CSV table of C-alpha atoms and ligand atoms in Angstrom, one decimal:
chain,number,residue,atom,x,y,z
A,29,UNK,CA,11.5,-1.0,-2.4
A,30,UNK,CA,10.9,2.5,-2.9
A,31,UNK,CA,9.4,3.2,-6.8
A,32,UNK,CA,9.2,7.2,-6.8
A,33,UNK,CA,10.7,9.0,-9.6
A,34,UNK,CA,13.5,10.0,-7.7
A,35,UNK,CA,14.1,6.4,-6.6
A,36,UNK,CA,14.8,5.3,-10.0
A,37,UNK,CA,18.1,7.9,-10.5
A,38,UNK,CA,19.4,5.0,-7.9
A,39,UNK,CA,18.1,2.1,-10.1
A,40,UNK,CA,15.8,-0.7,-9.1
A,41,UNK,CA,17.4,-2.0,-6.8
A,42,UNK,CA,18.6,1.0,-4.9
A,43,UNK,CA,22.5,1.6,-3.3
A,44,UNK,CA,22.2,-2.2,-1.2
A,45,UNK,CA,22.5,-4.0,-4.7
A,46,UNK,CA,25.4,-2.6,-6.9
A,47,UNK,CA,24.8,-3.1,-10.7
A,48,UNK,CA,25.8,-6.1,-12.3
A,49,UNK,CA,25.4,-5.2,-15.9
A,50,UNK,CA,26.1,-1.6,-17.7
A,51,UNK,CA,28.8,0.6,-18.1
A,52,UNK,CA,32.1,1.0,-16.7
A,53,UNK,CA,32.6,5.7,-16.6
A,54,UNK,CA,36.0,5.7,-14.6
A,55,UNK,CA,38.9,4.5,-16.6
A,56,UNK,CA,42.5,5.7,-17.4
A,57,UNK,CA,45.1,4.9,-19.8
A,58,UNK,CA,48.4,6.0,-20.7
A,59,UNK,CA,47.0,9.2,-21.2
A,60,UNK,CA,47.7,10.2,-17.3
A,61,UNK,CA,48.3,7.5,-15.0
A,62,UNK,CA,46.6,4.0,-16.3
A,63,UNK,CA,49.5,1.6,-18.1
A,64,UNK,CA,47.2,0.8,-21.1
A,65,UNK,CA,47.0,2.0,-24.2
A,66,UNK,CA,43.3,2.9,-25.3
A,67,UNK,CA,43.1,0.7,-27.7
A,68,UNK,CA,43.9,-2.1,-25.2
A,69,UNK,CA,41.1,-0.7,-22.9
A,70,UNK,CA,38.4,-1.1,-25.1
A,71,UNK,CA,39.4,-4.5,-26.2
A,72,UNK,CA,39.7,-5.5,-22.6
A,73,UNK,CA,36.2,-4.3,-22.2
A,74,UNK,CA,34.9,-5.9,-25.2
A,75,UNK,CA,36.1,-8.9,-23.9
A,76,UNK,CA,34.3,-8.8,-20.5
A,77,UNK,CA,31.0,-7.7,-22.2
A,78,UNK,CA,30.7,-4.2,-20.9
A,79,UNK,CA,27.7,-2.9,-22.5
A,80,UNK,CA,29.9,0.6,-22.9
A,81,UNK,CA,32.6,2.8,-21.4
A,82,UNK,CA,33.7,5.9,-20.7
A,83,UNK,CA,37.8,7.1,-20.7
A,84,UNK,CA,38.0,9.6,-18.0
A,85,UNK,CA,41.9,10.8,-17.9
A,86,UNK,CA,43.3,13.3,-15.6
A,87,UNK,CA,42.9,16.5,-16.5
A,88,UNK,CA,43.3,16.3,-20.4
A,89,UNK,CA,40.9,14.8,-23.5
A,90,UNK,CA,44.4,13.5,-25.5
A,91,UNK,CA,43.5,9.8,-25.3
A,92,UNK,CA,39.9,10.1,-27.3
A,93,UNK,CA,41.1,10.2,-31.0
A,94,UNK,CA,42.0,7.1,-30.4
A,95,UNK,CA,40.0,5.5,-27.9
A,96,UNK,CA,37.2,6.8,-30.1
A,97,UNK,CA,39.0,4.6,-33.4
A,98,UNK,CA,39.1,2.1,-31.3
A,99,UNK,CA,35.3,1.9,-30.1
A,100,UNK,CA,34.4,2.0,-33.9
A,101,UNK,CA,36.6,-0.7,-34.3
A,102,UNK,CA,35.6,-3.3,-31.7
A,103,UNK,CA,31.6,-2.0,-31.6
A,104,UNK,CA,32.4,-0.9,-27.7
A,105,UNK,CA,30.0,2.0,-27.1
A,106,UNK,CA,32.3,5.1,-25.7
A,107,UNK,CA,31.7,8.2,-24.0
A,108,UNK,CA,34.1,10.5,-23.8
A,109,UNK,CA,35.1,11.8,-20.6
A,110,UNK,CA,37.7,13.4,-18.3
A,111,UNK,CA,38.2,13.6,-14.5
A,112,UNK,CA,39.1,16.8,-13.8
A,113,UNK,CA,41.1,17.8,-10.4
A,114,UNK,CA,39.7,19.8,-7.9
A,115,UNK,CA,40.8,21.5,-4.3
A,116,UNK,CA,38.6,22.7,-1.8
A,117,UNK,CA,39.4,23.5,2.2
A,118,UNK,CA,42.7,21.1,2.4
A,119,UNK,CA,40.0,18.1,0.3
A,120,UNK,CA,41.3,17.1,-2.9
A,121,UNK,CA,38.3,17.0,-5.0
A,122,UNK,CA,37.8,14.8,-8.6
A,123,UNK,CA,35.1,15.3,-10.7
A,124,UNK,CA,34.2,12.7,-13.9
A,125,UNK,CA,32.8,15.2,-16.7
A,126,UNK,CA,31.8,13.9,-19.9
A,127,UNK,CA,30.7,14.5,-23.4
A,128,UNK,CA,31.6,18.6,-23.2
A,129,UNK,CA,33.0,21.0,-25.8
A,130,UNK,CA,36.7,20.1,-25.9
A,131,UNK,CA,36.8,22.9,-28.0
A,132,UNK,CA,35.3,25.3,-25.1
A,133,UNK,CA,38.2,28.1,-23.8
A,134,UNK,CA,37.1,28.0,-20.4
A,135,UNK,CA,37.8,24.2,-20.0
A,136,UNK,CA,41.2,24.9,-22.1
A,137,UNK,CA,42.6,27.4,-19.7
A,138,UNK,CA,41.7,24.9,-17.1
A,139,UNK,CA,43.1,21.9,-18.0
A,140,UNK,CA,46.5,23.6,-19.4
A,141,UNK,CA,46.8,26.0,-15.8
A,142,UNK,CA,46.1,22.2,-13.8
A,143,UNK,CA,48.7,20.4,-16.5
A,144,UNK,CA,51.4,23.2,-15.7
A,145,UNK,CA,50.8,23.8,-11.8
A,146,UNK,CA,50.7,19.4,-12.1
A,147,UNK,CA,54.0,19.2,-14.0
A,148,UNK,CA,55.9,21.7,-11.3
A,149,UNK,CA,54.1,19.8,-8.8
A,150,UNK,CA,55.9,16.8,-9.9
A,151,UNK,CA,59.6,18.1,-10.3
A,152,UNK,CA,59.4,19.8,-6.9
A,153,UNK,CA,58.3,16.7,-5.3
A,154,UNK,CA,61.3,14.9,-7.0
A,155,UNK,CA,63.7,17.3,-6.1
A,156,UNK,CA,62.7,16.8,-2.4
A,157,UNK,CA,62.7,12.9,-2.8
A,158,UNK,CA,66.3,13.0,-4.7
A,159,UNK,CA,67.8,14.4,-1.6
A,160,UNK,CA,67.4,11.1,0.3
A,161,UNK,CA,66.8,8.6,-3.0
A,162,UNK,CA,69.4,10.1,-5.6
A,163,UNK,CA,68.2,7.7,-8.4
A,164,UNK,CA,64.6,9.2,-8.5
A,165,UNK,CA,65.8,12.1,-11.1
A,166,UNK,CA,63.9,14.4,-12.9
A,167,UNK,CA,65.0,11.9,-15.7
A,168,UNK,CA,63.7,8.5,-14.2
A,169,UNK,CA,60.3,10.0,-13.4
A,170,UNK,CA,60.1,11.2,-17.6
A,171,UNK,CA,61.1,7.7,-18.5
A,172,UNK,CA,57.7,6.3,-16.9
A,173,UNK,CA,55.5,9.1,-18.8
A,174,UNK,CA,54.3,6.7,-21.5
A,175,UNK,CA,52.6,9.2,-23.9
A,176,UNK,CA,55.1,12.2,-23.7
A,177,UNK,CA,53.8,15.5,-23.5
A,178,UNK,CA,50.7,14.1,-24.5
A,179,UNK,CA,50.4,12.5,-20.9
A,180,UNK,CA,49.3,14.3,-17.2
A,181,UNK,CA,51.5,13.8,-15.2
A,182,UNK,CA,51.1,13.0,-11.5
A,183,UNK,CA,52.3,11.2,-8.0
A,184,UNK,CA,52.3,7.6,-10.2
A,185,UNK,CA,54.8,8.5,-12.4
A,186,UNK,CA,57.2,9.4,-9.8
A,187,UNK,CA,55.9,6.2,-8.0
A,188,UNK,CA,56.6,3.9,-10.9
A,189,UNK,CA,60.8,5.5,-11.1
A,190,UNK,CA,60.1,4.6,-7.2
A,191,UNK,CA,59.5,0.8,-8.7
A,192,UNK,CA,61.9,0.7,-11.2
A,193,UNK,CA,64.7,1.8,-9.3
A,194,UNK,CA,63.8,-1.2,-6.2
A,195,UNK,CA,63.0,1.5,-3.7
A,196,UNK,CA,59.4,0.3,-3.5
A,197,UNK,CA,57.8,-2.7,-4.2
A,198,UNK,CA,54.7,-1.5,-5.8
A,199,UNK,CA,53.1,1.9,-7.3
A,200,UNK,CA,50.4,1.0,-4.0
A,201,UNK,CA,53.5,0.6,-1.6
A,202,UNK,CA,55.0,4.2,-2.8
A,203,UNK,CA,51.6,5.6,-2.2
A,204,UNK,CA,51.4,4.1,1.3
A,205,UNK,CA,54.9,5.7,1.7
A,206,UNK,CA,57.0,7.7,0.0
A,207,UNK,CA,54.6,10.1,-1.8
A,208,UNK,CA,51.8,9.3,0.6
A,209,UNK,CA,50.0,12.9,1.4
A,210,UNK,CA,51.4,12.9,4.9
A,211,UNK,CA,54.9,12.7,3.6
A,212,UNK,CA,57.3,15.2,3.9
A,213,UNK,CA,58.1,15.1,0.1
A,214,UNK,CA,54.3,15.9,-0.3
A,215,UNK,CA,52.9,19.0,-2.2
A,216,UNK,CA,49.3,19.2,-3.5
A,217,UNK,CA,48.4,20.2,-6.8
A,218,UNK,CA,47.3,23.9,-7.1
A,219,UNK,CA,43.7,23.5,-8.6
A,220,UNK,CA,40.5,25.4,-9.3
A,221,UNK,CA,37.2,24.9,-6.7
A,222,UNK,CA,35.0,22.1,-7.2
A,223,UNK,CA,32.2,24.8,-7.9
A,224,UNK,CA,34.4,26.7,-10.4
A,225,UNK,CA,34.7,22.7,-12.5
A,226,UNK,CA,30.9,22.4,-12.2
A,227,UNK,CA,30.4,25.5,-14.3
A,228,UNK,CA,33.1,25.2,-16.3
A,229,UNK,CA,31.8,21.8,-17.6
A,230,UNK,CA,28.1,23.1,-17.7
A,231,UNK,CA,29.4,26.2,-20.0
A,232,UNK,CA,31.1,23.9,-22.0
A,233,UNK,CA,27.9,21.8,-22.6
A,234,UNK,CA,28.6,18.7,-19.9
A,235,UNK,CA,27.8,16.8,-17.9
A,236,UNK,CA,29.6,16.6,-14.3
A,237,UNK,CA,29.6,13.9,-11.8
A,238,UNK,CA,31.4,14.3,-8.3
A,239,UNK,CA,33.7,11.1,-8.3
A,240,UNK,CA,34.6,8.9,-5.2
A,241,UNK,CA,33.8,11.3,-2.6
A,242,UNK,CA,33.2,8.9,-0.1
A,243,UNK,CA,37.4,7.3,0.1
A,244,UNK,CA,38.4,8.6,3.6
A,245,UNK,CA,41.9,6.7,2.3
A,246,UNK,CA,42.4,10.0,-0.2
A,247,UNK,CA,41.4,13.0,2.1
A,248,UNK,CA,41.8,13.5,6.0
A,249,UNK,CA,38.5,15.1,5.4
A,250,UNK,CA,35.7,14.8,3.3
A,251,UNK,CA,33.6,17.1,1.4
A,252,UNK,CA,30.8,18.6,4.0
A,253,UNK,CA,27.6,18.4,3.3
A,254,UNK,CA,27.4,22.5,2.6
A,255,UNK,CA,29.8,22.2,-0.2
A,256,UNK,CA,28.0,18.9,-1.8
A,257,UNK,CA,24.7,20.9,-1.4
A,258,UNK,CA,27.0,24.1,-3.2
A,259,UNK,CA,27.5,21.9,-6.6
A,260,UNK,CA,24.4,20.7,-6.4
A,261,UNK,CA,23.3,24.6,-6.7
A,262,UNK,CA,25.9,24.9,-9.7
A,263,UNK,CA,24.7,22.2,-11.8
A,264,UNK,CA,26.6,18.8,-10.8
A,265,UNK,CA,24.8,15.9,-12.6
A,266,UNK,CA,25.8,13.0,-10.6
A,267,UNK,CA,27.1,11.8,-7.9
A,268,UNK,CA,29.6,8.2,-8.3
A,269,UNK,CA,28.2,6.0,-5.4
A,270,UNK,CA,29.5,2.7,-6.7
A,271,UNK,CA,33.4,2.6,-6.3
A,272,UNK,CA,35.4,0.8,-3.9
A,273,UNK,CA,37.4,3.8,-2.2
A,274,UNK,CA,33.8,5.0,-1.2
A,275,UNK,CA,32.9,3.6,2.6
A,276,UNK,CA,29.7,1.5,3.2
A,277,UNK,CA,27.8,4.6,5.3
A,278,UNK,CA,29.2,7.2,2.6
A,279,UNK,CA,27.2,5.3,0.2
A,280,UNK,CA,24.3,5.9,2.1
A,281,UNK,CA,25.2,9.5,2.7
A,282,UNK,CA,25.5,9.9,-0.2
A,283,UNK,CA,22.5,8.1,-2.0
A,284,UNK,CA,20.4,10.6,0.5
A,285,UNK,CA,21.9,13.6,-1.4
A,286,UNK,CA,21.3,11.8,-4.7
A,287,UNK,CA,17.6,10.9,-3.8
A,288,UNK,CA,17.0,14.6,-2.4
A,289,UNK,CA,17.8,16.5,-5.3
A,290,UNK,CA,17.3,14.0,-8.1
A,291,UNK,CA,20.6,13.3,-9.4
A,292,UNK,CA,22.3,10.2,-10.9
A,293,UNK,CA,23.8,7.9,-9.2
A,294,UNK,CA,26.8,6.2,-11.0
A,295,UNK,CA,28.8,3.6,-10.4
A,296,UNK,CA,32.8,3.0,-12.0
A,297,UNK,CA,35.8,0.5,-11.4
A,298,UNK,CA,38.4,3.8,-11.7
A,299,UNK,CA,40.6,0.9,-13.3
A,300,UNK,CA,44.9,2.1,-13.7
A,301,UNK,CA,45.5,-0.9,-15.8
A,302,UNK,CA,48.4,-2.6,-13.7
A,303,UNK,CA,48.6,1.1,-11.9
A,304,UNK,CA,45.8,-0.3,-9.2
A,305,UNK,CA,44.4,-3.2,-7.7
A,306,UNK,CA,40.8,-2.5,-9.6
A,307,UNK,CA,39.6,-4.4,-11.9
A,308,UNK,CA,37.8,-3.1,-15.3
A,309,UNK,CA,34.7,-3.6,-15.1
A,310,UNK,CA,34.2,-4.3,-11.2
A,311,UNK,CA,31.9,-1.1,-10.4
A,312,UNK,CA,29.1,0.0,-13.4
A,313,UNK,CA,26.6,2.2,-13.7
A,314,UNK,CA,23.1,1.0,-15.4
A,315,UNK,CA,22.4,1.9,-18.7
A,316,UNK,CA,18.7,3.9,-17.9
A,317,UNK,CA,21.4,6.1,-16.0
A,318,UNK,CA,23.4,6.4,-18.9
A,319,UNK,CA,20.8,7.4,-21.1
A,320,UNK,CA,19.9,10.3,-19.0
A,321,UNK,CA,23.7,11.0,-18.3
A,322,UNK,CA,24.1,11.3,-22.2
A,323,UNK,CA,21.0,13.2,-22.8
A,324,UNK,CA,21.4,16.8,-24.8
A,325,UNK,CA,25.1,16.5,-24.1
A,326,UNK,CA,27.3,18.2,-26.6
A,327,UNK,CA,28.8,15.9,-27.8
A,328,UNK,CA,27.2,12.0,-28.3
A,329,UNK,CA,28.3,8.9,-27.4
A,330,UNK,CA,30.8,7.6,-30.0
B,420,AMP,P1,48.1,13.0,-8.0
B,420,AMP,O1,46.8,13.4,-8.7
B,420,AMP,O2,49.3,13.3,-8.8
B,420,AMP,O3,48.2,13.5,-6.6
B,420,AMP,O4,48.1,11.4,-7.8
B,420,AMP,C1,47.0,10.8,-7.3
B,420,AMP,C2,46.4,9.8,-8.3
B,420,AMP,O5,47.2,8.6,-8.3
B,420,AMP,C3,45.0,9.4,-8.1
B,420,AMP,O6,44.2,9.8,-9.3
B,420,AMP,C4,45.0,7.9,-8.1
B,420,AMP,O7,44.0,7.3,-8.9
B,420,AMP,C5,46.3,7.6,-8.7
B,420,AMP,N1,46.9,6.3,-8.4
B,420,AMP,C6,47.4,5.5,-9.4
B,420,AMP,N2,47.8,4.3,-8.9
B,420,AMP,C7,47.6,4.4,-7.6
B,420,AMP,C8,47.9,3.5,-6.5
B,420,AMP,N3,48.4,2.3,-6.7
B,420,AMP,N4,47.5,3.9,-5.2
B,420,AMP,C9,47.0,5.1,-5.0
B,420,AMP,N5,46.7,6.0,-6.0
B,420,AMP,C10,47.0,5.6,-7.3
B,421,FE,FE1,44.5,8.3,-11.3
B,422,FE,FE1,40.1,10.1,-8.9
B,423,ZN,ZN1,40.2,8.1,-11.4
C-alpha cells in the first residue's frame, strides 16, 4: 500500500477496498426525483448510523430548509449539496456541488435556465409519448411531481405516470424502455458545459465533484480523458469513484486521475428513495475526505 500524500485523497485503503464507514454525498428527495421527503432521509440515515449526509437534488437547493431542520433535529451531520446537470459532446454530464452561495447570481441563472429548458424537456417528451400512450398527459406526469413547483422535474416523473397508468412495471422498466435515451420519444436536456458548472460553483464559493462518470449504462460515451483533464484545469474538487453505475476498470481510470492531480475521491449510494434499486447508505465517502471536501467552503456543514 502506497502512503504518499496523494495516496491518502484515495484513503487507506485505496479504490480495491470501498469505505465501510462515513458519509453518504449523493442523495435525492422529493425535491427532484427521490420519493422521500427530507425529513424521512435523515431519519433513515440516522437509523443506519451514517456518520453524515449530503442532499444533492437536481438542479435546485429547495429541499435544504428543511433537510437542514431536520439534521438539527435528529443530530445527523448535513451538507448541503446539489447535483447540477451538465452536457458535453452528446455525454450527459452530473456534477455533485456542495456547500456554495445559494445566494450567488451566476448559479441562479443556471439552475432556473436548466429548470426551464428541463420543464419543456418534459412536456415535449410527453407530447411525443401521448401519441401512442394517450393516458400519459401533461396532467398524469404533474400528478407525480410531489413538491410542486418547488420540485425539478425530469424523465422519472413521466416514468412514474408510466407506472401508475400500468404501462410499465417499474420507474427502472420505463427507463429500460419507454424514455430510455435511444427511444424515439427521447430529447436531452439543453444544459451548460461541465467546465462552465466547475466555475460557476467555484465563483460561488464551492466545492465540485464530477459524479458517476464511470456508468457506461447512462452515456454511449464517456467523458475523454481531455475533458476530465479540462475541469481539472477549472477547479473540480473531486472526483465520485465509489458508486455502483461506475465500472470496475473506470474506477481505476479514474483513481489514476484522482492520484495525478490530488483530488478527492468520494464515494455516494445516489439513493431515489423507492425511485432506484440503491440503497442509502450503500456507497460512502470517509470522513478525512470530508473534512477537506468541507474545508473554507462558503457555507459549513449544518
Ligand atoms: P433526466 O435527468 O430527466 O434525463 O432523468 C435522468 C435521471 O433519472 C437520473 O438522474 C437518474 O438518477 C434518475 N432516475 C431515477 N430513477 C431511475 C431509475 N429507476 N432508472 C434510471 N434512472 C433513474
Ligand atoms: Fe436522479
Ligand atoms: Fe446523476
Ligand atoms: Zn444522482
Amino acid at each position: 500500500m502506497l502512503e504518499n500524500e496523494d495516496t491518502k485523497r484515495l484513503g487507506k485503503a485505496g479504490i480495491e477496498e470501498a469505505p465501510v464507514r462515513g458519509w453518504d454525498l449523493h442523495c435525492h428527495t422529493r425535491f427532484s426525483d427521490g420519493t422521500k421527503t427530507p425529513e424521512e432521509f435523515i431519519a433513515e440515515a440516522r437509523e443506519l448510523g451514517l456518520h453524515g449526509v449530503a442532499i444533492t437534488d437536481h438542479d435546485t437547493w429547495n429541499g435544504w430548509d428543511r433537510a437542514v431542520q431536520a439534521a438539527r433535529q435528529y443530530g445527523m451531520p448535513l451538507v448541503r449539496g446539489t447535483e447540477i446537470t451538465a452536457h458535453v459532446d452528446h455525454t450527459s454530464v452530473h456534477m455533485l456541488a456542495y456547500l456554495y452561495n445559494p445566494d450567488d447570481k451566476g448559479l441562479a441563472r443556471m439552475f432556473a435556465d436548466t429548470r426551464a429548458a428541463r420543464l419543456a424537456r418534459v412536456q415535449e417528451m410527453v407530447k411525443r409519448i401521448s401519441q401512442d400512450y394517450p393516458q400519459i398527459t401533461w396532467e398524469a406526469v404533474r400528478a407525480q411531481v410531489r413538491e410542486g413547483s418547488q420540485t425539478t422535474v425530469g424523465r422519472p416523473h413521466i416514468a412514474d405516470a408510466l407506472v401508475a397508468a400500468g404501462i410499465c412495471s417499474s420507474r427502472s422498466q420505463a427507463f429500460a424502455t419507454i424514455i430510455a435515451t435511444t427511444s424515439k420519444y427521447y430529447i436531452h436536456v439543453p444544459s451548460p458545459t461541465p467546465v462552465q458548472v466547475v466555475q460557476t460553483v467555484k465563483r460561488a464559493g464551492g466545492a465540485v465533484v464530477l459524479a458517476h462518470a464511470g456508468d457506461r449504462s447512462r452515456n454511449k460515451y464517456l467523458l475523454s480523458d481531455d475533458r476530465i483533464i479540462e475541469l481539472i484545469d477549472a477547479g473540480l474538487d473531486g472526483i465520485e469513484i465509489w458508486h455502483r453505475g461506475n465500472d470496475p476498470d473506470q474506477r481505476v481510470r479514474l483513481a489514476d486521475f484522482v492520484q495525478r492531480y490530488g483530488l478527492l475521491a468520494t464515494g455516494g449510494s445516489d439513493w431515489h428513495g423507492a425511485g432506484k434499486p440503491n440503497l442509502l447508505g450503500e456507497n460512502l465517502t470517509p470522513d478525512a475526505t470530508v473534512k477537506l471536501l468541507c474545508e473554507g467552503r462558503f457555507l459549513s456543514v449544518a
